[in-house]
Coordinates of C-alpha atoms in Angstrom, one line a residue:
X8 CA 102.2 69.5 31.0
X9 CA 104.2 68.2 33.9
X10 CA 102.7 69.8 36.9
X11 CA 105.9 69.2 38.9
X12 CA 107.6 72.0 37.0
X13 CA 107.4 75.5 38.4
X14 CA 106.7 77.8 35.5
X15 CA 106.2 81.6 35.9
X16 CA 104.5 84.0 33.6
X17 CA 105.7 87.6 33.8
X18 CA 103.5 90.2 32.2
X19 CA 105.5 93.3 31.4
X20 CA 104.0 96.8 31.5
X21 CA 100.6 95.9 30.0
X22 CA 99.4 99.3 31.1
X23 CA 96.8 101.6 29.5
X24 CA 99.4 104.3 28.5
X25 CA 101.3 101.7 26.5
X26 CA 98.2 100.3 24.9
X27 CA 95.6 103.0 24.2
X28 CA 97.1 106.0 26.1
X29 CA 100.1 108.4 25.7
X30 CA 102.4 105.8 24.1
X31 CA 99.8 103.4 22.8
X32 CA 100.2 101.5 19.5
X33 CA 98.0 99.3 17.3
X34 CA 100.5 96.5 17.8
X35 CA 100.1 96.7 21.6
X36 CA 96.3 96.8 21.2
X37 CA 96.5 93.7 19.0
X38 CA 98.3 91.5 21.6
X39 CA 95.8 92.2 24.5
X40 CA 93.6 89.1 23.7
X41 CA 96.7 86.9 23.2
X42 CA 98.2 88.1 26.5
X43 CA 94.8 87.5 28.2
X44 CA 94.7 83.9 26.8
X45 CA 98.3 83.3 28.1
X46 CA 97.4 84.5 31.6
X47 CA 94.3 82.3 31.7
X48 CA 96.4 79.3 30.6
X49 CA 98.9 79.8 33.4
X50 CA 96.1 80.5 36.0
X51 CA 94.2 77.3 34.9
X52 CA 97.4 75.2 35.3
X53 CA 97.9 76.6 38.8
X54 CA 101.1 78.4 37.7
X55 CA 102.0 81.8 39.1
X56 CA 101.5 85.0 37.1
X57 CA 103.1 88.3 38.1
X58 CA 103.1 91.8 36.6
X59 CA 105.4 94.7 36.2
X60 CA 104.2 98.3 36.1
X61 CA 106.2 101.1 34.7
X62 CA 106.0 103.8 37.4
X63 CA 106.8 107.4 37.1
X64 CA 106.2 110.5 39.1
X65 CA 105.5 114.2 38.5
X66 CA 109.3 114.8 38.1
X67 CA 109.5 112.5 35.1
X68 CA 110.6 115.2 32.7
X69 CA 113.6 115.9 34.9
X70 CA 114.8 112.3 34.6
X71 CA 117.2 110.9 32.0
X72 CA 114.3 108.9 30.5
X73 CA 112.1 112.0 30.4
X74 CA 114.8 113.9 28.7
X75 CA 115.1 111.1 26.0
X76 CA 111.4 110.4 25.8
X77 CA 109.6 113.6 26.7
X78 CA 106.1 112.1 26.9
X79 CA 104.5 111.9 30.4
X80 CA 103.3 108.3 30.9
X81 CA 102.5 105.8 33.6
X82 CA 102.4 108.3 36.4
X83 CA 101.6 106.5 39.6
X84 CA 97.9 106.6 40.5
X85 CA 96.7 107.7 37.0
X86 CA 94.5 105.6 34.7
X87 CA 97.4 105.3 32.3
X88 CA 99.5 103.6 35.0
X89 CA 96.8 100.9 35.6
X90 CA 97.2 97.4 34.1
X91 CA 94.7 97.0 31.3
X92 CA 91.4 95.9 33.0
X93 CA 90.8 92.7 31.1
X94 CA 94.2 91.4 32.1
X95 CA 94.0 92.0 35.9
X96 CA 93.9 89.0 38.2
X97 CA 93.1 89.0 41.9
X98 CA 95.9 89.2 44.4
X99 CA 98.5 89.4 41.7
X100 CA 102.1 90.2 42.7
X101 CA 103.0 93.5 40.9
X102 CA 106.5 94.9 40.7
X103 CA 106.5 98.7 40.3
X104 CA 109.7 99.8 38.5
X105 CA 111.0 103.2 37.8
X106 CA 113.1 102.2 34.9
X107 CA 113.1 99.6 32.1
X108 CA 114.3 96.6 34.0
X109 CA 113.5 95.5 37.6
X110 CA 116.4 94.1 39.6
X111 CA 113.8 93.4 42.4
X112 CA 111.9 91.1 39.9
X113 CA 115.2 89.4 38.9
X114 CA 116.2 88.8 42.5
X115 CA 112.7 87.5 43.3
X116 CA 112.9 85.0 40.4
X117 CA 116.4 83.9 41.4
X118 CA 115.2 83.3 45.0
X119 CA 112.1 81.4 44.0
X120 CA 113.9 78.8 41.9
X121 CA 111.5 78.5 38.9
X122 CA 112.1 76.0 36.1
X123 CA 111.1 78.4 33.5
X124 CA 110.1 82.1 33.2
X125 CA 108.0 83.3 30.2
X126 CA 107.8 87.0 29.4
X127 CA 105.0 88.7 27.5
X128 CA 104.1 92.3 27.1
X129 CA 105.5 95.7 26.0
X130 CA 107.7 97.0 24.7
X131 CA 109.7 94.1 23.3
X132 CA 112.6 96.4 22.5
X133 CA 112.8 98.2 25.9
X134 CA 111.2 96.7 29.0
X135 CA 110.8 93.1 27.8
X136 CA 114.4 92.8 26.7
X137 CA 115.7 94.6 29.7
X138 CA 113.9 92.3 32.1
X139 CA 114.8 89.1 30.2
X140 CA 118.5 90.1 30.3
X141 CA 118.3 90.9 34.0
X142 CA 116.6 87.6 34.8
X143 CA 119.3 85.8 32.7
X144 CA 122.0 87.7 34.6
X145 CA 120.6 86.9 38.1
X146 CA 119.6 83.3 37.3
X147 CA 121.7 81.9 34.4
X148 CA 120.3 78.4 34.7
X149 CA 116.6 79.2 34.5
X150 CA 114.9 78.8 31.1
X151 CA 113.9 82.2 30.0
X152 CA 111.3 82.3 27.2
X153 CA 109.7 85.2 25.4
X154 CA 106.4 84.6 23.6
X155 CA 106.8 86.8 20.5
X156 CA 103.1 86.7 19.6
X157 CA 102.3 88.2 23.0
X158 CA 104.8 91.0 22.7
X159 CA 104.8 94.3 20.8
X160 CA 107.6 96.7 20.2
X161 CA 107.9 100.5 19.6
X162 CA 107.9 99.5 15.9
X163 CA 107.6 96.1 14.2
X164 CA 111.3 96.4 13.2
X165 CA 112.6 97.1 16.7
X166 CA 110.4 94.3 18.0
X167 CA 112.2 91.9 15.6
X168 CA 115.6 93.3 16.4
X169 CA 115.0 92.8 20.1
X170 CA 113.9 89.2 19.5
X171 CA 117.1 88.5 17.5
X172 CA 119.2 90.1 20.3
X173 CA 117.6 88.0 23.0
X174 CA 118.0 84.8 20.9
X175 CA 121.7 85.5 20.8
X176 CA 121.7 85.6 24.6
X177 CA 120.1 82.1 24.9
X178 CA 116.6 83.4 25.6
X179 CA 114.2 81.1 23.9
X180 CA 111.8 82.9 21.5
X181 CA 108.4 81.1 21.2

C-alpha cells in the first residue's frame, strides 16, 4: 500500500434501524463484521473513515419518503438512529442526511482531493448507489469504489441490480 495516496472510506448508514431495527435484514446483519474489518484496515493504515447517518424527524410520515416507505426509522436521537456500536470510532466525521444521498458529503470529498473513495454499508440499492453517483458527479476524476461484500441491499436481487448500475457508471465494484 502506497502511503502517499489519500484513500477515504465512507460507511453508509450502518445504523441500528437498518441492521436489527425497523428496517433490519439478515443481509445487513451479516455484513457488520466485514464492515468492522474494513474500518479497522483503514484506521490502521492511517486513512480517514467517515460515516453517514440517515436522519429523520417526527414529521417523517408527511415527507415523500414517508409516503413511499411508511415505516418510521432513524429518527434523530433514537437508538435506531445510532451507528451500530461495534463500528463506532472516536472523533469520526459524521454526515447526517435527510435523504438518500448527501450533497454535503460529495462536496466535502471534492474539496478534500482524495485519490480514491471506497463505499460500504446499506442499502446498496438506495443510499450506497445515491452517494456513489453524487460523488462521481461532484468529483469525476476520483476513483470511486464499492466493496460489494461490505454492502447489503433491500433484497439480494436489488443489491445486484445496483452493483450492475454503478459498474455502468464507472464505479469500480470490489
